[in-house]
mmCIF file of C-alpha atoms and ligand atoms in Angstrom:
data_model
loop_
_atom_site.group_PDB
_atom_site.id
_atom_site.type_symbol
_atom_site.label_atom_id
_atom_site.label_comp_id
_atom_site.label_asym_id
_atom_site.label_seq_id
_atom_site.Cartn_x
_atom_site.Cartn_y
_atom_site.Cartn_z
ATOM 1 C CA MET A 1 -6.544 119.795 -44.603
ATOM 2 C CA LEU A 2 -7.832 122.828 -46.812
ATOM 3 C CA GLU A 3 -11.087 121.262 -46.977
ATOM 4 C CA PHE A 4 -11.238 121.168 -43.098
ATOM 5 C CA LEU A 5 -10.001 124.535 -43.009
ATOM 6 C CA GLN A 6 -12.720 125.897 -45.477
ATOM 7 C CA SER A 7 -15.284 124.161 -43.260
ATOM 8 C CA ALA A 8 -13.890 125.614 -39.981
ATOM 9 C CA GLU A 9 -14.126 129.121 -42.035
ATOM 10 C CA GLU A 10 -17.483 128.432 -42.818
ATOM 11 C CA ALA A 11 -18.690 127.461 -39.538
ATOM 12 C CA ALA A 12 -16.952 130.326 -37.804
ATOM 13 C CA ARG A 13 -18.590 132.615 -40.160
ATOM 14 C CA ARG A 14 -21.941 131.057 -39.385
ATOM 15 C CA GLY A 15 -21.305 131.508 -35.474
ATOM 16 C CA GLY A 16 -20.197 135.115 -35.807
ATOM 17 C CA ASN A 17 -23.546 136.088 -37.903
ATOM 18 C CA VAL A 18 -25.526 134.513 -35.220
ATOM 19 C CA LEU A 19 -23.832 136.454 -32.696
ATOM 20 C CA ARG A 20 -24.305 139.733 -34.660
ATOM 21 C CA ALA A 21 -28.019 139.040 -34.834
ATOM 22 C CA TRP A 22 -28.239 138.633 -30.953
ATOM 23 C CA SER A 23 -26.487 141.643 -30.133
ATOM 24 C CA SER A 24 -28.516 144.127 -28.036
ATOM 25 C CA LYS A 25 -31.425 141.383 -27.700
ATOM 26 C CA PHE A 26 -30.012 138.699 -25.619
ATOM 27 C CA THR A 27 -30.448 138.194 -21.957
ATOM 28 C CA VAL A 28 -27.957 137.420 -19.521
ATOM 29 C CA ARG A 29 -27.375 134.391 -16.973
ATOM 30 C CA GLU A 30 -24.640 133.679 -14.590
ATOM 31 C CA LYS A 31 -23.425 130.105 -14.837
ATOM 32 C CA SER A 32 -21.191 131.033 -11.746
ATOM 33 C CA ARG A 33 -20.248 133.972 -10.204
ATOM 34 C CA SER A 34 -19.120 136.301 -13.008
ATOM 35 C CA ASN A 35 -19.203 133.679 -15.510
ATOM 36 C CA LEU A 36 -21.625 135.056 -18.116
ATOM 37 C CA VAL A 37 -23.827 133.086 -20.848
ATOM 38 C CA THR A 38 -26.406 134.577 -23.110
ATOM 39 C CA GLU A 39 -28.987 133.046 -25.775
ATOM 40 C CA ALA A 40 -26.141 134.077 -28.389
ATOM 41 C CA ASP A 41 -23.766 131.477 -27.168
ATOM 42 C CA PHE A 42 -26.146 128.697 -27.525
ATOM 43 C CA ALA A 43 -27.277 129.886 -30.763
ATOM 44 C CA SER A 44 -24.134 130.315 -32.162
ATOM 45 C CA GLN A 45 -22.932 126.702 -30.913
ATOM 46 C CA GLN A 46 -25.909 125.265 -32.514
ATOM 47 C CA ALA A 47 -25.287 126.978 -36.083
ATOM 48 C CA ILE A 48 -21.824 125.668 -35.918
ATOM 49 C CA HIS A 49 -22.758 122.205 -34.765
ATOM 50 C CA GLU A 50 -25.459 121.823 -37.236
ATOM 51 C CA PHE A 51 -23.210 122.735 -40.183
ATOM 52 C CA LEU A 52 -20.006 120.530 -39.176
ATOM 53 C CA ARG A 53 -22.452 117.687 -37.999
ATOM 54 C CA GLY A 54 -23.874 117.952 -41.731
ATOM 55 C CA ARG A 55 -20.585 117.686 -43.281
ATOM 56 C CA TYR A 56 -18.880 115.520 -40.927
ATOM 57 C CA PRO A 57 -21.460 113.306 -39.034
ATOM 58 C CA HIS A 58 -18.711 110.918 -37.686
ATOM 59 C CA HIS A 59 -16.341 113.415 -36.176
ATOM 60 C CA GLY A 60 -16.107 114.015 -32.404
ATOM 61 C CA PHE A 61 -17.589 117.556 -31.310
ATOM 62 C CA HIS A 62 -16.250 119.316 -27.939
ATOM 63 C CA GLY A 63 -18.441 122.695 -27.247
ATOM 64 C CA GLU A 64 -18.199 124.799 -24.468
ATOM 65 C CA GLU A 65 -22.033 124.975 -23.869
ATOM 66 C CA GLY A 66 -22.653 121.566 -22.969
ATOM 67 C CA LEU A 67 -22.429 119.787 -26.401
ATOM 68 C CA ASP A 68 -19.973 116.879 -26.287
ATOM 69 C CA GLU A 69 -20.163 114.181 -28.865
ATOM 70 C CA VAL A 70 -17.685 111.273 -28.279
ATOM 71 C CA ARG A 71 -16.598 109.478 -31.429
ATOM 72 C CA PRO A 72 -14.025 107.189 -30.365
ATOM 73 C CA ASP A 73 -13.776 105.398 -33.863
ATOM 74 C CA SER A 74 -12.984 108.743 -35.657
ATOM 75 C CA PRO A 75 -9.664 110.459 -35.407
ATOM 76 C CA TYR A 76 -11.344 113.738 -35.744
ATOM 77 C CA ARG A 77 -12.455 116.189 -33.084
ATOM 78 C CA TRP A 78 -14.050 119.652 -33.367
ATOM 79 C CA VAL A 79 -13.147 121.740 -30.231
ATOM 80 C CA VAL A 80 -15.383 124.923 -30.306
ATOM 81 C CA ASP A 81 -15.954 128.196 -28.399
ATOM 82 C CA PRO A 82 -19.094 129.644 -29.907
ATOM 83 C CA LEU A 83 -18.570 132.899 -28.264
ATOM 84 C CA ASP A 84 -15.052 133.717 -26.544
ATOM 85 C CA GLY A 85 -15.084 136.984 -24.412
ATOM 86 C CA THR A 86 -19.045 136.705 -23.583
ATOM 87 C CA THR A 87 -18.500 139.492 -20.753
ATOM 88 C CA ASN A 88 -16.953 141.677 -23.501
ATOM 89 C CA TYR A 89 -19.956 140.864 -25.791
ATOM 90 C CA VAL A 90 -22.468 141.681 -23.113
ATOM 91 C CA HIS A 91 -21.142 145.059 -22.575
ATOM 92 C CA GLY A 92 -20.665 145.997 -25.895
ATOM 93 C CA PHE A 93 -16.939 146.065 -25.854
ATOM 94 C CA PRO A 94 -16.126 144.770 -29.156
ATOM 95 C CA TYR A 95 -13.423 142.225 -28.410
ATOM 96 C CA PHE A 96 -14.992 138.546 -28.860
ATOM 97 C CA ALA A 97 -14.848 135.863 -31.147
ATOM 98 C CA VAL A 98 -15.831 132.544 -32.391
ATOM 99 C CA SER A 99 -13.355 129.928 -32.070
ATOM 100 C CA ILE A 100 -13.056 126.582 -33.875
ATOM 101 C CA GLY A 101 -10.156 124.026 -33.848
ATOM 102 C CA LEU A 102 -9.797 120.701 -35.184
ATOM 103 C CA GLU A 103 -7.782 117.925 -33.745
ATOM 104 C CA PHE A 104 -6.544 114.782 -35.699
ATOM 105 C CA GLU A 105 -5.194 112.101 -33.560
ATOM 106 C CA GLY A 106 -4.936 114.400 -30.576
ATOM 107 C CA LYS A 107 -3.117 116.853 -32.390
ATOM 108 C CA LEU A 108 -4.221 120.356 -33.260
ATOM 109 C CA VAL A 109 -4.390 120.802 -37.149
ATOM 110 C CA VAL A 110 -6.687 123.389 -38.016
ATOM 111 C CA GLY A 111 -7.723 126.629 -36.525
ATOM 112 C CA ALA A 112 -10.356 129.497 -37.258
ATOM 113 C CA ILE A 113 -10.898 132.493 -35.263
ATOM 114 C CA PHE A 114 -13.528 134.990 -36.298
ATOM 115 C CA ASP A 115 -14.228 138.217 -34.922
ATOM 116 C CA PRO A 116 -17.340 139.738 -36.088
ATOM 117 C CA SER A 117 -16.570 143.379 -34.837
ATOM 118 C CA ARG A 118 -13.956 143.971 -36.996
ATOM 119 C CA ASP A 119 -14.767 141.339 -39.686
ATOM 120 C CA GLU A 120 -11.441 139.590 -39.455
ATOM 121 C CA MET A 121 -11.070 135.894 -39.874
ATOM 122 C CA PHE A 122 -7.887 134.228 -38.703
ATOM 123 C CA LEU A 123 -7.061 130.818 -40.368
ATOM 124 C CA ALA A 124 -4.444 128.145 -40.018
ATOM 125 C CA ALA A 125 -3.697 124.605 -41.034
ATOM 126 C CA ARG A 126 -0.569 122.615 -40.004
ATOM 127 C CA GLY A 127 1.950 123.098 -42.505
ATOM 128 C CA CYS A 128 0.229 125.840 -44.701
ATOM 129 C CA GLY A 129 0.668 128.850 -42.786
ATOM 130 C CA ALA A 130 -1.632 131.488 -41.203
ATOM 131 C CA THR A 131 -3.972 134.284 -42.668
ATOM 132 C CA VAL A 132 -6.116 136.989 -41.867
ATOM 133 C CA ASN A 133 -8.616 137.815 -44.238
ATOM 134 C CA ARG A 134 -6.447 136.080 -46.768
ATOM 135 C CA ARG A 135 -3.260 137.849 -46.050
ATOM 136 C CA PRO A 136 -0.300 136.076 -44.627
ATOM 137 C CA LEU A 137 0.083 136.432 -40.815
ATOM 138 C CA HIS A 138 3.297 136.782 -39.027
ATOM 139 C CA ARG A 139 4.358 137.017 -35.434
ATOM 140 C CA SER A 140 5.992 140.175 -34.317
ATOM 141 C CA ASP A 141 9.796 140.820 -34.200
ATOM 142 C CA VAL A 142 10.122 142.507 -30.956
ATOM 143 C CA PRO A 143 13.037 141.194 -29.294
ATOM 144 C CA GLU A 144 12.852 141.897 -25.845
ATOM 145 C CA LEU A 145 10.190 141.969 -22.866
ATOM 146 C CA SER A 146 10.950 145.386 -22.040
ATOM 147 C CA GLN A 147 9.572 146.453 -25.547
ATOM 148 C CA ALA A 148 6.703 143.995 -25.430
ATOM 149 C CA MET A 149 3.027 144.377 -25.164
ATOM 150 C CA VAL A 150 1.807 141.181 -23.342
ATOM 151 C CA VAL A 151 -1.412 140.033 -21.893
ATOM 152 C CA ALA A 152 -2.845 137.694 -19.486
ATOM 153 C CA SER A 153 -6.251 135.802 -19.272
ATOM 154 C CA LEU A 154 -7.118 135.827 -15.407
ATOM 155 C CA PRO A 155 -9.801 133.485 -13.917
ATOM 156 C CA VAL A 156 -13.289 135.180 -14.248
ATOM 157 C CA ALA A 157 -14.003 135.489 -10.397
ATOM 158 C CA THR A 158 -10.656 136.192 -9.120
ATOM 159 C CA SER A 159 -9.307 137.833 -5.954
ATOM 160 C CA PRO A 160 -6.083 139.727 -4.885
ATOM 161 C CA ASP A 161 -4.943 136.558 -3.390
ATOM 162 C CA ASP A 162 -5.118 134.467 -6.547
ATOM 163 C CA MET A 163 -1.723 133.224 -7.789
ATOM 164 C CA ALA A 164 -2.417 134.429 -10.904
ATOM 165 C CA VAL A 165 -3.246 137.834 -10.045
ATOM 166 C CA LYS A 166 -0.033 137.959 -8.218
ATOM 167 C CA ARG A 167 1.774 136.821 -11.257
ATOM 168 C CA PHE A 168 0.040 139.621 -13.499
ATOM 169 C CA LEU A 169 1.508 142.195 -10.690
ATOM 170 C CA ARG A 170 4.822 140.705 -10.809
ATOM 171 C CA MET A 171 5.005 141.372 -14.458
ATOM 172 C CA LEU A 172 4.102 145.171 -14.512
ATOM 173 C CA PRO A 173 7.785 146.431 -14.246
ATOM 174 C CA HIS A 174 9.266 144.057 -16.809
ATOM 175 C CA ALA A 175 6.956 144.506 -20.001
ATOM 176 C CA GLN A 176 6.603 147.662 -21.693
ATOM 177 C CA THR A 177 2.757 147.053 -20.909
ATOM 178 C CA VAL A 178 0.610 144.236 -19.604
ATOM 179 C CA GLN A 179 -3.016 143.847 -20.298
ATOM 180 C CA ARG A 180 -6.067 141.817 -19.684
ATOM 181 C CA THR A 181 -8.656 141.832 -22.450
ATOM 182 C CA GLY A 182 -11.354 139.308 -21.958
ATOM 183 C CA SER A 183 -10.965 137.006 -25.020
ATOM 184 C CA ALA A 184 -8.300 134.293 -24.977
ATOM 185 C CA ALA A 185 -8.998 133.446 -28.564
ATOM 186 C CA LEU A 186 -8.287 136.751 -29.591
ATOM 187 C CA ASN A 187 -5.419 137.178 -27.776
ATOM 188 C CA LEU A 188 -3.874 134.419 -29.414
ATOM 189 C CA ALA A 189 -5.106 135.340 -33.005
ATOM 190 C CA TYR A 190 -3.272 138.687 -32.106
ATOM 191 C CA VAL A 191 -0.002 137.090 -30.987
ATOM 192 C CA ALA A 192 -0.195 135.286 -34.221
ATOM 193 C CA ALA A 193 -0.627 138.784 -35.926
ATOM 194 C CA GLY A 194 1.936 140.360 -34.311
ATOM 195 C CA ARG A 195 -0.360 142.876 -32.538
ATOM 196 C CA LEU A 196 0.708 141.170 -29.143
ATOM 197 C CA ASP A 197 3.975 139.600 -28.434
ATOM 198 C CA GLY A 198 3.096 137.264 -25.488
ATOM 199 C CA PHE A 199 0.022 135.669 -23.731
ATOM 200 C CA TRP A 200 -0.216 133.475 -20.823
ATOM 201 C CA SER A 201 -2.886 131.980 -18.485
ATOM 202 C CA THR A 202 -3.423 129.223 -15.992
ATOM 203 C CA SER A 203 -7.194 128.974 -16.106
ATOM 204 C CA LEU A 204 -8.093 128.303 -19.802
ATOM 205 C CA LYS A 205 -10.169 125.444 -21.214
ATOM 206 C CA PRO A 206 -9.691 123.511 -24.552
ATOM 207 C CA TRP A 207 -12.092 125.420 -26.471
ATOM 208 C CA ASP A 208 -10.229 129.007 -25.334
ATOM 209 C CA MET A 209 -6.981 127.900 -26.866
ATOM 210 C CA ALA A 210 -7.426 124.985 -29.468
ATOM 211 C CA ALA A 211 -7.804 127.373 -32.570
ATOM 212 C CA GLY A 212 -5.259 129.801 -31.542
ATOM 213 C CA ILE A 213 -2.491 127.403 -30.803
ATOM 214 C CA VAL A 214 -2.528 126.404 -34.563
ATOM 215 C CA LEU A 215 -2.587 130.174 -35.483
ATOM 216 C CA VAL A 216 0.316 131.096 -33.267
ATOM 217 C CA GLU A 217 2.619 128.139 -34.191
ATOM 218 C CA GLU A 218 1.649 128.644 -37.906
ATOM 219 C CA ALA A 219 2.470 132.292 -37.788
ATOM 220 C CA GLY A 220 6.101 131.513 -36.422
ATOM 221 C CA GLY A 221 5.391 131.795 -32.745
ATOM 222 C CA LYS A 222 5.973 129.522 -29.806
ATOM 223 C CA VAL A 223 3.658 127.869 -27.491
ATOM 224 C CA THR A 224 4.351 126.094 -24.278
ATOM 225 C CA GLN A 225 3.512 125.524 -20.599
ATOM 226 C CA LEU A 226 4.494 128.633 -18.335
ATOM 227 C CA ASP A 227 7.745 126.888 -17.242
ATOM 228 C CA GLY A 228 8.585 125.915 -20.818
ATOM 229 C CA GLY A 229 7.141 122.115 -20.781
ATOM 230 C CA PRO A 230 5.252 120.954 -23.586
ATOM 231 C CA PHE A 231 1.905 122.246 -24.085
ATOM 232 C CA GLN A 232 -1.153 120.267 -23.864
ATOM 233 C CA LEU A 233 -4.730 121.093 -24.749
ATOM 234 C CA ALA A 234 -6.106 119.425 -21.526
ATOM 235 C CA GLU A 235 -4.299 121.256 -19.128
ATOM 236 C CA PRO A 236 -5.137 125.073 -18.506
ATOM 237 C CA ASN A 237 -1.397 126.309 -18.757
ATOM 238 C CA LEU A 238 -0.353 128.082 -21.681
ATOM 239 C CA LEU A 239 2.552 130.632 -22.686
ATOM 240 C CA ALA A 240 2.235 131.844 -26.235
ATOM 241 C CA THR A 241 4.953 134.353 -27.628
ATOM 242 C CA ASN A 242 6.570 135.575 -30.783
ATOM 243 C CA GLY A 243 9.343 132.989 -30.062
ATOM 244 C CA SER A 244 12.149 135.698 -29.338
ATOM 245 C CA ASN A 245 13.864 136.067 -25.886
ATOM 246 C CA ILE A 246 10.440 137.302 -24.816
ATOM 247 C CA HIS A 247 9.493 133.603 -24.253
ATOM 248 C CA GLN A 248 12.381 132.747 -21.945
ATOM 249 C CA GLU A 249 11.987 136.430 -20.016
ATOM 250 C CA LEU A 250 8.352 135.302 -19.209
ATOM 251 C CA ILE A 251 9.382 131.937 -18.049
ATOM 252 C CA THR A 252 11.881 133.274 -15.804
ATOM 253 C CA HIS A 253 9.322 135.829 -14.290
ATOM 254 C CA LEU A 254 6.214 133.998 -14.272
ATOM 255 C CA ALA A 255 7.107 130.402 -13.089
HETATM 256 C C1 IPD B 301 -13.418 133.473 -21.258
HETATM 257 C C2 IPD B 301 -12.072 134.274 -21.770
HETATM 258 C C3 IPD B 301 -11.265 135.152 -20.897
HETATM 259 C C4 IPD B 301 -10.751 134.049 -20.012
HETATM 260 C C5 IPD B 301 -11.866 133.468 -19.184
HETATM 261 C C6 IPD B 301 -12.702 132.624 -20.514
HETATM 262 P P1 IPD B 301 -15.694 132.979 -22.355
HETATM 263 O O1 IPD B 301 -14.051 132.758 -21.998
HETATM 264 O O2 IPD B 301 -11.483 133.863 -22.877
HETATM 265 O O3 IPD B 301 -10.413 135.724 -21.992
HETATM 266 O O4 IPD B 301 -10.140 135.097 -19.125
HETATM 267 O O5 IPD B 301 -10.980 132.472 -18.418
HETATM 268 O O6 IPD B 301 -13.619 131.967 -19.680
HETATM 269 O O7 IPD B 301 -16.485 132.323 -20.984
HETATM 270 O O8 IPD B 301 -16.013 134.190 -22.468
HETATM 271 O O9 IPD B 301 -16.076 132.039 -23.127
HETATM 272 CA CA1 CA B 302 -13.714 131.020 -23.816
HETATM 273 CA CA1 CA B 303 -17.509 130.826 -24.528
#
């Protein structure tokens, strides 16, 4: 497992270096309304793919920017977001990351999230704990929602009628503060690091969540669906918290 973790780390760092190299020279395209992509997204994915393909030619690969390699004979699949938080990246708002998760027989076992702006490498492997820049990570001890900083990911092009927006507004009087930050992967890393106490979304893709799930669980946090049911990577339904009473409080207010 540790070999895979080192590979995830190296791949995430290579992706992050590509994002640094492209900053302020990229051009922006809209995949759909408000859903941005740049050369940096593709170049980061290419660097990550080349590295992992070189080491593990038989593993599956599932990358956001149209790079899907299905390997039915391998129990391993890399799930990669080469730039999570593209809108932030485009605006120079330094809250974006590379996210690399590894599945073994459909279970998430390794996660690496690299924030090139703060030079922070978040790593976790199943049963081995979680770290940031080699220091152990631990979820927060905040016991109640009224003392909590929580965060939501909303759909990219949303509207006041959207259920996700209504849920977000409903939470405002219950938490100490409710944020929307623009990088689901970093939100999960921050729940693992105890910098956020809870995070939810109903509009994420596997590559937004894969690495962060391992981080939150290995840092002592809890991950379920919004109604408390078992989390499933293929479904865009995620509630991640420090595992305190906050988890149940969020279920009550969000479901
Ligand atoms: C986005 C971010 C954002 C979330 C969006 C995602 P991208 O990822 O994670 O926080 O609200 O749903 O699409 O497009 O920047 O990789
Ligand atoms: Ca993403
Ligand atoms: Ca992305």
